Coordinates of C-alpha atoms and ligand atoms in Angstrom, one line a residue:
X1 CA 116.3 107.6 63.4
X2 CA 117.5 105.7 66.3
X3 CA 114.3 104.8 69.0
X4 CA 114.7 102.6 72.6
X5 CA 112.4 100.5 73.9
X6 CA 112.5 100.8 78.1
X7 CA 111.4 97.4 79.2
X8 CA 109.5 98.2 82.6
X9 CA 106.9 95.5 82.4
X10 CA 108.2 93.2 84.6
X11 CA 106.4 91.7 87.7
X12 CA 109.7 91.1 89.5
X13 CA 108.7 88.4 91.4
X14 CA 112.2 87.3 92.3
X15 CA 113.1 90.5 93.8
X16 CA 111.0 89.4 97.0
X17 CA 109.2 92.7 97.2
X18 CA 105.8 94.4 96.9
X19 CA 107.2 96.3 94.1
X20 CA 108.5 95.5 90.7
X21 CA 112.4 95.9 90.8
X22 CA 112.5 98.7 88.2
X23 CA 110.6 100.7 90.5
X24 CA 112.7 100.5 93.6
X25 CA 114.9 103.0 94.6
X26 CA 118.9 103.8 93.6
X27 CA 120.7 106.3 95.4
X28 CA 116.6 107.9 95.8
X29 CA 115.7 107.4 92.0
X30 CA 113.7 104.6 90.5
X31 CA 115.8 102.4 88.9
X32 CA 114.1 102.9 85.5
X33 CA 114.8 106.5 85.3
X34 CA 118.5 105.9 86.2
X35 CA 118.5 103.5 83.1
X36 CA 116.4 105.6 81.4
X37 CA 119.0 108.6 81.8
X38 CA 121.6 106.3 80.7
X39 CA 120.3 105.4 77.7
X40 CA 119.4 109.0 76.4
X41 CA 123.1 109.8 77.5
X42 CA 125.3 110.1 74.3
X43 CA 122.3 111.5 72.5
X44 CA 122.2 108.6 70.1
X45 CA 118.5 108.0 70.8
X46 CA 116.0 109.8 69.5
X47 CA 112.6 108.3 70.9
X48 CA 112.3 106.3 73.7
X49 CA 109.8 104.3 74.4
X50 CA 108.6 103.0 77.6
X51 CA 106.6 99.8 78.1
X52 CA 104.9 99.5 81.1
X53 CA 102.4 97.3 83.1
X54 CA 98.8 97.9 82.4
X55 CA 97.5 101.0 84.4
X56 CA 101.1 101.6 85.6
X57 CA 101.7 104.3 82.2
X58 CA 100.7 107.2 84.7
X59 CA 103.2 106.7 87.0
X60 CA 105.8 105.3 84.9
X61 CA 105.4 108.9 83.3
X62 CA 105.7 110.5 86.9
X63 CA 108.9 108.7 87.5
X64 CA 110.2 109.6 84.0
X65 CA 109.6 113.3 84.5
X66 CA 111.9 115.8 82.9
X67 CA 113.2 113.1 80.4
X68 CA 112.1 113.3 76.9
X69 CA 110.2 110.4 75.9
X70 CA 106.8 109.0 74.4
X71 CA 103.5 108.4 76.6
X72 CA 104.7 105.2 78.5
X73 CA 102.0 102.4 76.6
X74 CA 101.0 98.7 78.2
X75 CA 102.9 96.0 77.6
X76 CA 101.4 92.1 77.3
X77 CA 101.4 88.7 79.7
X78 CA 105.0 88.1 78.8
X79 CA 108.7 89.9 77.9
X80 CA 107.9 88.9 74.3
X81 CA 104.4 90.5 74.0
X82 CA 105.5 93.1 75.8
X83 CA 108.3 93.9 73.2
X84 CA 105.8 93.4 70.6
X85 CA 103.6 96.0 72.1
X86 CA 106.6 98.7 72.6
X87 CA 107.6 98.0 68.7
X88 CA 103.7 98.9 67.5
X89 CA 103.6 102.1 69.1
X90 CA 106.6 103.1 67.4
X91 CA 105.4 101.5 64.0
X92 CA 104.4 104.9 63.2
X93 CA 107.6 106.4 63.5
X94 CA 109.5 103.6 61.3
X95 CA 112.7 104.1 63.4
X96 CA 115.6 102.7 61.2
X97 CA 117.2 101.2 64.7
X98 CA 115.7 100.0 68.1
X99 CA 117.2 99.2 70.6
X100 CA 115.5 97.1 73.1
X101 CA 116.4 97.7 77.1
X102 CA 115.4 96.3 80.5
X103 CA 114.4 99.0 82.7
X104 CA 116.3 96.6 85.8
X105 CA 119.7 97.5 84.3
X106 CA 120.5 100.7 85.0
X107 CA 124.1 101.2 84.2
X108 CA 124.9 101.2 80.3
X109 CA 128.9 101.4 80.2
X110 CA 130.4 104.2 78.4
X111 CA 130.5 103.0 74.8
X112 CA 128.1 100.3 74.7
X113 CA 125.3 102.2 72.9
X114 CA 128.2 103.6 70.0
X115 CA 129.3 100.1 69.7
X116 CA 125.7 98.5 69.3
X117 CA 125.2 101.0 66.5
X118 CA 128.5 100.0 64.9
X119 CA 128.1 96.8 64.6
X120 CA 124.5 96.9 62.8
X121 CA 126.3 97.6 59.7
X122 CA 127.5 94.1 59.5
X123 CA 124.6 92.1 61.4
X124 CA 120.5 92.6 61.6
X125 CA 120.9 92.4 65.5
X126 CA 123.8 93.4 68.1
X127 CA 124.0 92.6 72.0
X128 CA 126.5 93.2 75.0
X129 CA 127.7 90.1 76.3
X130 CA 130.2 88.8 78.6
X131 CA 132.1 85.5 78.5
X132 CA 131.4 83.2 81.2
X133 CA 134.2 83.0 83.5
X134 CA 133.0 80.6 86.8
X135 CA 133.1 76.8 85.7
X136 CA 129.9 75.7 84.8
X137 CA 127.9 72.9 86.5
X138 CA 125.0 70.9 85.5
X139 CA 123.6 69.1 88.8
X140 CA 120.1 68.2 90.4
X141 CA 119.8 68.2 94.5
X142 CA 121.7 65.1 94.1
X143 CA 124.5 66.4 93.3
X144 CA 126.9 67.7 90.2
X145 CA 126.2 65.6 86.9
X146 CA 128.5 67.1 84.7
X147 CA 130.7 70.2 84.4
X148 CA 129.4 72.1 81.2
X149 CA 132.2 73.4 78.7
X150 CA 132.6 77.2 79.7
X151 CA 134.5 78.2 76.1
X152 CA 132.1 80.0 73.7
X153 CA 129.3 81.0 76.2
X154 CA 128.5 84.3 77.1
X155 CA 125.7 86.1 79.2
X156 CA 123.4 87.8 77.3
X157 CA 122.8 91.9 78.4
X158 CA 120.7 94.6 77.3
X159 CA 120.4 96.9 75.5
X160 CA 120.1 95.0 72.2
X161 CA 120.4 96.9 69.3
X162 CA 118.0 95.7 65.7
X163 CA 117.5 96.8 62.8
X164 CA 113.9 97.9 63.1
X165 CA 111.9 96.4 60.5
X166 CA 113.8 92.6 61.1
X167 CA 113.0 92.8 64.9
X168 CA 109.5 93.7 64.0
X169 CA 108.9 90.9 61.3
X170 CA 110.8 88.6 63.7
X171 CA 108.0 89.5 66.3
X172 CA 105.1 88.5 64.2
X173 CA 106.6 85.8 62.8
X174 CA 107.1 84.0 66.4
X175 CA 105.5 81.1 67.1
X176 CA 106.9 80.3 70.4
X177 CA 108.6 82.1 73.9
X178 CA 111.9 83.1 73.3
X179 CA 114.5 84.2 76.3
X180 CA 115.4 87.7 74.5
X181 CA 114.7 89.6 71.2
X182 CA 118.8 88.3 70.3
X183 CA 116.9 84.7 70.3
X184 CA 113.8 85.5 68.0
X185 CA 116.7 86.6 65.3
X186 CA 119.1 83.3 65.8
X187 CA 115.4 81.4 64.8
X188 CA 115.1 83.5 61.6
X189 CA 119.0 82.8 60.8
X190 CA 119.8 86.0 61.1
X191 CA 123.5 87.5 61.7
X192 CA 123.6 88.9 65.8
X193 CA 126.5 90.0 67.1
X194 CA 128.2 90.2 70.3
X195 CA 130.0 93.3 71.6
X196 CA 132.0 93.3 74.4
X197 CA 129.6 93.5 77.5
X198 CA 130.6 95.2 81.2
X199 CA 130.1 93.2 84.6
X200 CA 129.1 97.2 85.8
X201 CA 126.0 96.2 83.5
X202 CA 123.7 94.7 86.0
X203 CA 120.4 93.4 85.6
X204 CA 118.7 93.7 89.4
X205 CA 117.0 90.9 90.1
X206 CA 117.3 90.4 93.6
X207 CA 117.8 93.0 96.5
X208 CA 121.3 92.8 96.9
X209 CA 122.2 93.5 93.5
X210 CA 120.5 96.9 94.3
X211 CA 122.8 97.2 96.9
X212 CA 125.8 96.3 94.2
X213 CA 124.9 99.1 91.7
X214 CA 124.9 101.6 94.7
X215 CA 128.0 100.8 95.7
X216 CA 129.4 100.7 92.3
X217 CA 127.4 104.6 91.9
X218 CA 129.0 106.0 95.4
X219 CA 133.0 106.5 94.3
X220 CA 131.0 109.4 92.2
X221 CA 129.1 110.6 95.2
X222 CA 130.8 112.9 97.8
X223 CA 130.1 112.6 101.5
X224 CA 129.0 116.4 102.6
X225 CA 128.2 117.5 106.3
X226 CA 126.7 120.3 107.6
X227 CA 125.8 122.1 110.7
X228 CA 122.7 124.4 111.6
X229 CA 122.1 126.6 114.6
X230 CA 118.8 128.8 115.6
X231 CA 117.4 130.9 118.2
X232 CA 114.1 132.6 119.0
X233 CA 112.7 134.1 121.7
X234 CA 109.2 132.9 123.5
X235 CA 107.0 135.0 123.9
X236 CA 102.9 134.7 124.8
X237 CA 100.4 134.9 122.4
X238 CA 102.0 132.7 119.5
X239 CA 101.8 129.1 118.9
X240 CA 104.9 127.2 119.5
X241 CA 105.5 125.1 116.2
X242 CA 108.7 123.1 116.6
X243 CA 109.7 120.7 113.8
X244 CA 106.8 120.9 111.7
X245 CA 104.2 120.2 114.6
X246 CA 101.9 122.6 116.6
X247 CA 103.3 121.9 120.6
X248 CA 100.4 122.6 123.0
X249 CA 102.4 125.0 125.5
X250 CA 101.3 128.8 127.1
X251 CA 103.9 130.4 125.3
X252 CA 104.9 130.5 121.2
X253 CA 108.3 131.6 119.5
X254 CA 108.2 134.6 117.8
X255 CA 109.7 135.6 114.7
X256 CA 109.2 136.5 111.0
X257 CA 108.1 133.1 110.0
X258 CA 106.0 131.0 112.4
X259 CA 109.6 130.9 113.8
X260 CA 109.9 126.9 113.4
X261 CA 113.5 126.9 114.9
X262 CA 113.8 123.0 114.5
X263 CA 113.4 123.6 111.0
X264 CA 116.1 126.8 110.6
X265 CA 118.4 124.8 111.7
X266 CA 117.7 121.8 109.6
X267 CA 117.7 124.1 106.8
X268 CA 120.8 126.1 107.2
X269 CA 122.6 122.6 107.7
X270 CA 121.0 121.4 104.3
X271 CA 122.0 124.8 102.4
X272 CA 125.6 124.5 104.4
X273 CA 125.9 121.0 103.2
X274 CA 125.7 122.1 100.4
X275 CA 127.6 126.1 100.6
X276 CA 124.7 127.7 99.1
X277 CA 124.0 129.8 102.1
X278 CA 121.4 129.9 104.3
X279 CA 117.8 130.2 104.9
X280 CA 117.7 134.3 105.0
X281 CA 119.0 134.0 101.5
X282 CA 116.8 131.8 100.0
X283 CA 113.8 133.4 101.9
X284 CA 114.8 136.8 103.2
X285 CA 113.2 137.9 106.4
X286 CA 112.8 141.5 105.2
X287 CA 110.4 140.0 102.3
X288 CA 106.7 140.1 104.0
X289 CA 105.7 137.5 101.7
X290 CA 107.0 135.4 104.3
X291 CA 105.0 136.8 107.4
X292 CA 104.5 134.1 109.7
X293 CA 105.0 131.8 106.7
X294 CA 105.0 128.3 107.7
X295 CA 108.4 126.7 107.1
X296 CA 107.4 123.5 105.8
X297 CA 107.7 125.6 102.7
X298 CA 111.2 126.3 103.6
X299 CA 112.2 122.4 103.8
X300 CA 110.7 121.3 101.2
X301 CA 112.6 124.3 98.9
X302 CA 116.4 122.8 101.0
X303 CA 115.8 119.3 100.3
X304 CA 114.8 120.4 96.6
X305 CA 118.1 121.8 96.4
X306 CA 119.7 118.4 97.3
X307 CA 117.6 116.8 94.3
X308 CA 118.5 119.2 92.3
X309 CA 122.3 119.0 92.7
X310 CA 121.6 114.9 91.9
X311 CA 122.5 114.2 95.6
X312 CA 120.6 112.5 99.0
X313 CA 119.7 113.4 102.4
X314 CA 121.5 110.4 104.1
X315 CA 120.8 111.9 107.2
X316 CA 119.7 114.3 109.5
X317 CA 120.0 115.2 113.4
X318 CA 118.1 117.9 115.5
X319 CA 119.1 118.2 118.7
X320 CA 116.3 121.2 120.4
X321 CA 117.4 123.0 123.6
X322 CA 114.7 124.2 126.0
X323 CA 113.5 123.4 129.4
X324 CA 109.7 123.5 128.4
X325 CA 107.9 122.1 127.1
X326 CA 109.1 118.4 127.1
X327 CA 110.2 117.5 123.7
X328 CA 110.1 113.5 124.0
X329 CA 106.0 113.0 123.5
X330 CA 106.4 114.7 120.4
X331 CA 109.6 113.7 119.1
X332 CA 108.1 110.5 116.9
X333 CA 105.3 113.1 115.3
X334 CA 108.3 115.5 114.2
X335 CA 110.6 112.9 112.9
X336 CA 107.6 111.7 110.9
X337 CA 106.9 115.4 109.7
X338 CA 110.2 116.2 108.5
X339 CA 111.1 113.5 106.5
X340 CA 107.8 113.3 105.0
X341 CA 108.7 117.2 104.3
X342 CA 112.0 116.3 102.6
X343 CA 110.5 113.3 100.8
X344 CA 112.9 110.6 102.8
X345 CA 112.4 107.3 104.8
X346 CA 112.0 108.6 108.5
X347 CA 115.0 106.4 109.5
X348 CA 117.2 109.2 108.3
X349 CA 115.6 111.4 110.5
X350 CA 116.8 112.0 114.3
X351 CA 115.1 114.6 116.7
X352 CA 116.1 114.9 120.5
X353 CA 116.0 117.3 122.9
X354 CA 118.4 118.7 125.6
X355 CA 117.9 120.9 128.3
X356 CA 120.6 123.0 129.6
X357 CA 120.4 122.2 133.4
X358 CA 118.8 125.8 133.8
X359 CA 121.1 127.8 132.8
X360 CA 121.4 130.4 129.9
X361 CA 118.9 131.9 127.8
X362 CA 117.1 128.3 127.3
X363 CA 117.2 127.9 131.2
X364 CA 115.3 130.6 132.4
X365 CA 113.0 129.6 129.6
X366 CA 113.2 132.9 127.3
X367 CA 114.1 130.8 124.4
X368 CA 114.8 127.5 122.3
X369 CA 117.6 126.8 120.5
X370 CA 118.0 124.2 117.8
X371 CA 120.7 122.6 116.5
X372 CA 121.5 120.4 113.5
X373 CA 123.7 118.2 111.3
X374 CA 123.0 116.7 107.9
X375 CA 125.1 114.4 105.9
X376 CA 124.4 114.6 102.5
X377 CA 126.1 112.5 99.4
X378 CA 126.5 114.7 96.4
X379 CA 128.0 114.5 92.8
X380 CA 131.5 115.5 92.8
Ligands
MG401 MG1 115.1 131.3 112.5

């Protein structure tokens, strides 16, 4: 039995921002579910284990939803206790193997896990490491003291693979702080040994590394556009919801739905985006279940669909076309509406308005059009 410990502890001071780097977002996941998905891939491990702040384990289970692992349990004051913690609860369980991973790296190379568990036959401990290739200084702010021999070093990366019961006697046994679990083994004079790490394998520690692993993520992510186009009619006696917001104004649209045509169009571009129709087949106007329905509902169901196919919103644009009533007081409120609707920052949402210099249908006023555009990145 192979178990993972998912190191999500960390304060992540460094990182410079409110929250704990593990928690931030990559490509619209939390970085500790992206590593969390790439340990369980390869199906070597059987339990996983994450270790969590105190009072975080709800939410680190929120973030981990879907994913088959143990009830997230409260680490200690330091990496090391925290460790400690993770390798009780799964004392129980007397896992031959752990393997012991920082919830900041999110990219496990291809391989890495197989060769952990390969080279525990030989050795109590195995880690990914990478030689050092810049020249290596020693210096003070006066200036470079010495130039450190580079041959024989390597950087330490996670995950590190034990043999269960060594890591845990190696755990009670410490006396003092040590950098990783590799370190508490070297004390001991146990065997550890180094398999080829992967500069792809990178802990994020400050905010442009986030920006690093996203980069390194997008040649798998396809750039997808679509386009959305609605009409209804005004008429009196309805209220005119546009965008997600009731728009005081003497006349409504009228339609199956509440007849949001901001939204219809968003919607059709989202399901276009992504060529799985549009909104009358997902919710079809000759169902009365959606009478007057409001189409937040519908939204929230388009920009589930991106989730679901792995991808994210990058943005959106919704132009709406009427001479009344004026769109621009309002135009903040729906941009707010409809990204909190589609679960995105609202700088990825645009809404404007155009009129058509009183001409057409939208001229004399006997209806609004809306148009739209996503763009969308999805997984090939
Ligand atoms: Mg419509």
């Amino acid at each position: 039995m192979i178990a993972a410990l998912l190191m999500a502890a960390g304060r992540g001071e460094r990182f410079g921002a409110p929250e704990p780097k593990q928690y931030a977002l990559l490509l619209g996941r939390p970085v500790l579910r992206v590593a969390a998905e790439a340990l369980l891939e390869g199906g070597h491990i059987s339990h996983l284990q994450p270790v969590c702040a105190a009072g975080e384990e709800g939410r680190i289970a929120a973030m981990l939803e879907g994913l088959p692992h143990l009830p997230p349990v409260a680490g200690g004051a330091t990496r090391q206790a925290s460790v400690k913690a993770g390798l009780a609860a799964l004392a129980s369980l007397a896992p031959n193997v752990v393997l012991v991973h920082d919830a900041a790296r999110p990219i496990i190379p291809p391989g890495t896990i197989a060769a952990l568990l390969a080279a525990l036959a030989q050795s109590s401990g195995a880690i990914p490491a990478q030689p050092v290739s810049d020249t290596l200084k020693r210096g003070s702010a006066d200036g470079i003291e010495e130039t450190v021999p580079r041959a024989g070093l390597f950087r330490a990366q996670t995950p590190q693979a034990f043999r269960f019961a060594t890591l845990r006697d190696a755990h009670d046994a410490a006396t003092a702080e040590a950098t990783d679990d590799a370190q508490l083994l070297e004390w001991r004079g146990e065997r550890v040994a180094l398999i080829p790490g992967h500069e792809s394998n990178i802990k994020i520690t400050f905010p442009e590394d986030l920006t690093r692993v996203e980069a390194s993520l997008l040649p798998r992510l396809m750039p997808r556009i679509g386009t959305g186009f609605d009409v209804h009619r005004l008429v009196e006696g309805r209220p005119l919801v546009l965008c997600g917001i009731t728009v005081p104004h003497t006349l409504g649209l009228e339609g199956h739905s509440d007849a949001d045509v901001g939204i219809h169009a968003l919607c059709d571009a989202i399901y276009g985006a992504l060529a799985e129709g549009d909104i009358g087949r997902h919710f079809p106007p000759s169902q009365m279940k959606w009478k007057d329905a409001d189409s937040a509902q519908f939204l929230i169901h388009a920009a589930g669909r991106i989730a679901a196919r792995g991808g994210m919103l990058v943005n959106a644009d919704v132009t709406l076309i009427c001479e009344q009533p004026k769109i621009g007081p309002h135009a903040q409120a729906m941009m707010v509406r409809l990204a909190e609707l589609m679960g995105v920052e609202v700088k990825r949402v645009g809404v404007k308005a155009t009129t058509t210099e009183r001409l057409g249908f939208t001229g004399r006023g006997e209806g609004i059009a809306a148009q739209a555009a996503v763009s969308l990145l999805i997984p090939d």
